[in-house]
Backbone as JSON Lines, residues from 0, in Angstrom:
{"i":0,"aa":"M","n":[-42.23,76.56,-147.08],"ca":[-42.09,77.65,-147.98],"c":[-40.95,78.56,-147.52]}
{"i":1,"aa":"A","n":[-40.82,78.74,-146.22],"ca":[-39.75,79.59,-145.68],"c":[-38.38,79.0,-146.01]}
{"i":2,"aa":"L","n":[-38.27,77.68,-145.96],"ca":[-37.01,77.02,-146.27],"c":[-36.64,77.21,-147.74]}
{"i":3,"aa":"A","n":[-37.63,77.08,-148.62],"ca":[-37.38,77.29,-150.05],"c":[-36.95,78.72,-150.31]}
{"i":4,"aa":"E","n":[-37.57,79.68,-149.61],"ca":[-37.19,81.08,-149.78],"c":[-35.78,81.34,-149.23]}
{"i":5,"aa":"R","n":[-35.49,80.75,-148.1],"ca":[-34.18,80.96,-147.47],"c":[-33.04,80.51,-148.38]}
{"i":6,"aa":"F","n":[-33.22,79.35,-149.02],"ca":[-32.18,78.81,-149.88],"c":[-32.4,79.13,-151.36]}
{"i":7,"aa":"R","n":[-33.37,80.01,-151.63],"ca":[-33.69,80.45,-152.99],"c":[-33.93,79.27,-153.92]}
{"i":8,"aa":"L","n":[-34.76,78.33,-153.45],"ca":[-35.11,77.16,-154.23],"c":[-36.48,77.35,-154.87]}
{"i":9,"aa":"P","n":[-36.56,77.3,-156.17],"ca":[-37.88,77.4,-156.8],"c":[-38.7,76.15,-156.46]}
{"i":10,"aa":"A","n":[-39.94,76.37,-156.06],"ca":[-40.79,75.25,-155.68],"c":[-42.19,75.45,-156.25]}
{"i":11,"aa":"V","n":[-42.82,74.35,-156.6],"ca":[-44.19,74.35,-157.08],"c":[-45.04,73.69,-156.01]}
{"i":12,"aa":"Y","n":[-46.12,74.35,-155.65],"ca":[-46.99,73.86,-154.58],"c":[-48.3,73.36,-155.18]}
{"i":13,"aa":"I","n":[-49.05,72.61,-154.39],"ca":[-50.29,72.02,-154.89],"c":[-51.49,72.93,-154.72]}
{"i":14,"aa":"Y","n":[-51.45,73.83,-153.74],"ca":[-52.62,74.67,-153.48],"c":[-52.37,76.12,-153.87]}
{"i":15,"aa":"R","n":[-53.35,76.73,-154.49],"ca":[-53.3,78.11,-154.96],"c":[-52.91,79.07,-153.84]}
{"i":16,"aa":"Q","n":[-53.42,78.83,-152.66],"ca":[-53.17,79.72,-151.53],"c":[-51.69,79.83,-151.21]}
{"i":17,"aa":"L","n":[-50.93,78.78,-151.42],"ca":[-49.5,78.82,-151.13],"c":[-48.76,79.76,-152.09]}
{"i":18,"aa":"A","n":[-49.22,79.85,-153.33],"ca":[-48.63,80.82,-154.25],"c":[-49.04,82.24,-153.84]}
{"i":19,"aa":"L","n":[-50.25,82.39,-153.38],"ca":[-50.7,83.7,-152.9],"c":[-49.91,84.15,-151.68]}
{"i":20,"aa":"D","n":[-49.47,83.19,-150.89],"ca":[-48.7,83.49,-149.67],"c":[-47.21,83.67,-149.92]}
{"i":21,"aa":"G","n":[-46.77,83.61,-151.18],"ca":[-45.37,83.86,-151.48],"c":[-44.64,82.74,-152.18]}
{"i":22,"aa":"G","n":[-45.3,81.61,-152.43],"ca":[-44.67,80.52,-153.17],"c":[-44.48,80.91,-154.63]}
{"i":23,"aa":"L","n":[-43.56,80.27,-155.3],"ca":[-43.26,80.62,-156.69],"c":[-44.4,80.27,-157.64]}
{"i":24,"aa":"M","n":[-44.89,79.04,-157.56],"ca":[-45.97,78.59,-158.43],"c":[-46.84,77.61,-157.69]}
{"i":25,"aa":"A","n":[-48.06,77.45,-158.19],"ca":[-48.95,76.44,-157.66],"c":[-49.71,75.81,-158.83]}
{"i":26,"aa":"Y","n":[-49.78,74.5,-158.81],"ca":[-50.57,73.78,-159.8],"c":[-51.26,72.64,-159.08]}
{"i":27,"aa":"G","n":[-52.58,72.7,-159.03],"ca":[-53.31,71.66,-158.33],"c":[-54.79,71.82,-158.52]}
{"i":28,"aa":"P","n":[-55.56,70.91,-157.93],"ca":[-57.0,70.96,-158.1],"c":[-57.6,72.24,-157.54]}
{"i":29,"aa":"D","n":[-58.61,72.73,-158.22],"ca":[-59.34,73.92,-157.77],"c":[-60.21,73.5,-156.59]}
{"i":30,"aa":"T","n":[-59.84,73.93,-155.39],"ca":[-60.56,73.5,-154.19],"c":[-61.97,74.05,-154.15]}
{"i":31,"aa":"F","n":[-62.18,75.25,-154.69],"ca":[-63.52,75.83,-154.72],"c":[-64.45,74.96,-155.56]}
{"i":32,"aa":"D","n":[-63.97,74.5,-156.71],"ca":[-64.75,73.61,-157.57],"c":[-65.03,72.28,-156.86]}
{"i":33,"aa":"A","n":[-64.03,71.76,-156.15],"ca":[-64.21,70.5,-155.43],"c":[-65.28,70.63,-154.35]}
{"i":34,"aa":"F","n":[-65.31,71.75,-153.64],"ca":[-66.34,71.95,-152.62],"c":[-67.72,72.01,-153.24]}
{"i":35,"aa":"H","n":[-67.84,72.65,-154.39],"ca":[-69.14,72.7,-155.07],"c":[-69.59,71.31,-155.49]}
{"i":36,"aa":"R","n":[-68.67,70.53,-155.97],"ca":[-69.02,69.17,-156.39],"c":[-69.37,68.3,-155.19]}
{"i":37,"aa":"T","n":[-68.73,68.56,-154.06],"ca":[-69.06,67.83,-152.84],"c":[-70.48,68.15,-152.4]}
{"i":38,"aa":"A","n":[-70.87,69.4,-152.53],"ca":[-72.23,69.8,-152.18],"c":[-73.25,69.05,-153.03]}
{"i":39,"aa":"D","n":[-72.93,68.82,-154.29],"ca":[-73.82,68.04,-155.16],"c":[-73.96,66.61,-154.63]}
{"i":40,"aa":"Y","n":[-72.86,66.02,-154.19],"ca":[-72.92,64.67,-153.61],"c":[-73.79,64.64,-152.37]}
{"i":41,"aa":"V","n":[-73.61,65.61,-151.49],"ca":[-74.41,65.67,-150.27],"c":[-75.88,65.8,-150.63]}
{"i":42,"aa":"N","n":[-76.18,66.63,-151.6],"ca":[-77.57,66.8,-152.04],"c":[-78.15,65.48,-152.54]}
{"i":43,"aa":"R","n":[-77.38,64.75,-153.31],"ca":[-77.86,63.46,-153.82],"c":[-78.15,62.49,-152.68]}
{"i":44,"aa":"V","n":[-77.27,62.43,-151.69],"ca":[-77.46,61.53,-150.55],"c":[-78.69,61.95,-149.75]}
{"i":45,"aa":"L","n":[-78.85,63.23,-149.53],"ca":[-80.02,63.72,-148.78],"c":[-81.33,63.45,-149.52]}
{"i":46,"aa":"H","n":[-81.26,63.3,-150.83],"ca":[-82.45,62.99,-151.61],"c":[-82.61,61.49,-151.88]}
{"i":47,"aa":"G","n":[-81.86,60.67,-151.14],"ca":[-82.09,59.23,-151.17],"c":[-81.08,58.38,-151.91]}
{"i":48,"aa":"A","n":[-80.09,58.95,-152.55],"ca":[-79.09,58.13,-153.26],"c":[-78.2,57.42,-152.24]}
{"i":49,"aa":"K","n":[-77.82,56.21,-152.59],"ca":[-76.91,55.46,-151.73],"c":[-75.48,55.9,-152.05]}
{"i":50,"aa":"P","n":[-74.7,56.24,-151.03],"ca":[-73.32,56.67,-151.29],"c":[-72.51,55.65,-152.09]}
{"i":51,"aa":"A","n":[-72.76,54.37,-151.87],"ca":[-72.01,53.34,-152.59],"c":[-72.33,53.34,-154.08]}
{"i":52,"aa":"D","n":[-73.48,53.89,-154.46],"ca":[-73.86,53.93,-155.87],"c":[-73.34,55.16,-156.6]}
{"i":53,"aa":"L","n":[-72.81,56.11,-155.87],"ca":[-72.3,57.34,-156.5],"c":[-70.88,57.09,-157.03]}
{"i":54,"aa":"P","n":[-70.58,57.6,-158.21],"ca":[-69.25,57.39,-158.77],"c":[-68.18,58.2,-158.03]}
{"i":55,"aa":"V","n":[-67.0,57.67,-158.02],"ca":[-65.86,58.4,-157.47],"c":[-65.46,59.43,-158.51]}
{"i":56,"aa":"Q","n":[-65.2,60.65,-158.05],"ca":[-64.85,61.7,-159.0],"c":[-63.44,62.2,-158.76]}
{"i":57,"aa":"A","n":[-62.74,62.39,-159.85],"ca":[-61.41,63.01,-159.8],"c":[-61.61,64.51,-159.97]}
{"i":58,"aa":"P","n":[-60.64,65.31,-159.58],"ca":[-60.77,66.75,-159.81],"c":[-61.02,67.05,-161.28]}
{"i":59,"aa":"A","n":[-61.9,67.99,-161.54],"ca":[-62.25,68.33,-162.91],"c":[-61.56,69.61,-163.38]}
{"i":60,"aa":"K","n":[-61.14,70.43,-162.44],"ca":[-60.55,71.71,-162.8],"c":[-59.27,71.9,-161.99]}
{"i":61,"aa":"Y","n":[-58.24,72.38,-162.65],"ca":[-56.96,72.63,-162.0],"c":[-56.59,74.1,-162.14]}
{"i":62,"aa":"D","n":[-55.91,74.63,-161.13],"ca":[-55.43,76.01,-161.14],"c":[-53.92,76.03,-161.36]}
{"i":63,"aa":"F","n":[-53.47,76.97,-162.17],"ca":[-52.05,77.21,-162.35],"c":[-51.8,78.67,-162.03]}
{"i":64,"aa":"V","n":[-51.12,78.93,-160.92],"ca":[-50.87,80.29,-160.45],"c":[-49.37,80.52,-160.43]}
{"i":65,"aa":"V","n":[-48.95,81.65,-160.98],"ca":[-47.54,82.03,-161.03],"c":[-47.37,83.31,-160.22]}
{"i":66,"aa":"N","n":[-46.39,83.32,-159.33],"ca":[-46.13,84.49,-158.5],"c":[-44.9,85.21,-159.06]}
{"i":67,"aa":"A","n":[-45.15,86.27,-159.83],"ca":[-44.06,87.02,-160.47],"c":[-43.22,87.78,-159.44]}
{"i":68,"aa":"R","n":[-43.83,88.19,-158.34],"ca":[-43.06,88.88,-157.28],"c":[-41.97,87.97,-156.73]}
{"i":69,"aa":"T","n":[-42.34,86.73,-156.43],"ca":[-41.37,85.77,-155.89],"c":[-40.31,85.45,-156.94]}
{"i":70,"aa":"A","n":[-40.71,85.36,-158.2],"ca":[-39.74,85.09,-159.27],"c":[-38.69,86.2,-159.34]}
{"i":71,"aa":"R","n":[-39.14,87.44,-159.26],"ca":[-38.19,88.57,-159.28],"c":[-37.26,88.5,-158.07]}
{"i":72,"aa":"K","n":[-37.79,88.12,-156.92],"ca":[-36.98,88.02,-155.71],"c":[-35.89,86.96,-155.89]}
{"i":73,"aa":"F","n":[-36.2,85.87,-156.59],"ca":[-35.23,84.8,-156.85],"c":[-34.35,85.1,-158.05]}
{"i":74,"aa":"G","n":[-34.64,86.17,-158.79],"ca":[-33.87,86.48,-159.99],"c":[-34.26,85.62,-161.17]}
{"i":75,"aa":"L","n":[-35.5,85.16,-161.21],"ca":[-35.98,84.3,-162.3],"c":[-36.88,85.09,-163.23]}
{"i":76,"aa":"A","n":[-36.96,84.65,-164.46],"ca":[-37.88,85.24,-165.42],"c":[-38.67,84.11,-166.07]}
{"i":77,"aa":"F","n":[-39.97,84.32,-166.19],"ca":[-40.83,83.32,-166.82],"c":[-40.97,83.65,-168.3]}
{"i":78,"aa":"S","n":[-41.08,82.62,-169.11],"ca":[-41.29,82.83,-170.53],"c":[-42.71,83.35,-170.76]}
{"i":79,"aa":"P","n":[-42.9,84.12,-171.81],"ca":[-44.25,84.62,-172.11],"c":[-45.26,83.5,-172.32]}
{"i":80,"aa":"S","n":[-44.82,82.38,-172.89],"ca":[-45.76,81.27,-173.12],"c":[-46.22,80.65,-171.8]}
{"i":81,"aa":"L","n":[-45.33,80.57,-170.81],"ca":[-45.73,80.05,-169.49],"c":[-46.71,81.0,-168.83]}
{"i":82,"aa":"L","n":[-46.44,82.29,-168.9],"ca":[-47.34,83.28,-168.31],"c":[-48.7,83.27,-169.0]}
{"i":83,"aa":"A","n":[-48.73,83.0,-170.31],"ca":[-49.99,82.96,-171.05],"c":[-50.82,81.75,-170.62]}
{"i":84,"aa":"R","n":[-50.19,80.68,-170.21],"ca":[-50.91,79.48,-169.79],"c":[-51.43,79.55,-168.36]}
{"i":85,"aa":"A","n":[-50.88,80.46,-167.57],"ca":[-51.27,80.56,-166.16],"c":[-52.71,81.07,-166.05]}
{"i":86,"aa":"D","n":[-53.43,80.51,-165.08],"ca":[-54.77,81.01,-164.79],"c":[-54.71,82.36,-164.09]}
{"i":87,"aa":"E","n":[-53.63,82.57,-163.34],"ca":[-53.46,83.83,-162.61],"c":[-51.96,84.11,-162.46]}
{"i":88,"aa":"V","n":[-51.59,85.35,-162.71],"ca":[-50.21,85.8,-162.52],"c":[-50.25,86.89,-161.45]}
{"i":89,"aa":"L","n":[-49.53,86.67,-160.36],"ca":[-49.49,87.63,-159.26],"c":[-48.34,88.59,-159.49]}
{"i":90,"aa":"E","n":[-48.64,89.85,-159.61],"ca":[-47.62,90.88,-159.87],"c":[-47.13,91.5,-158.6]}
């Protein structure tokens, strides 16, 4: 992230936390949701389900976070439609 900032390169990261830490944007699976779903799997196994019988799950929820502070620092402007689609806009 420091390298992208140094050379003023817009970058999209996979984890929400990286946008919170100063990255331009993040789009990736909601880790909080994934942890909750993992707890359901553990509960099923503890109640006797065989792990091999449980279906493999793909992420069900994705986060799109836009960091407007970083955009201003880079001299970028986001379109209103992109900001409307974001789950969170950091001012």
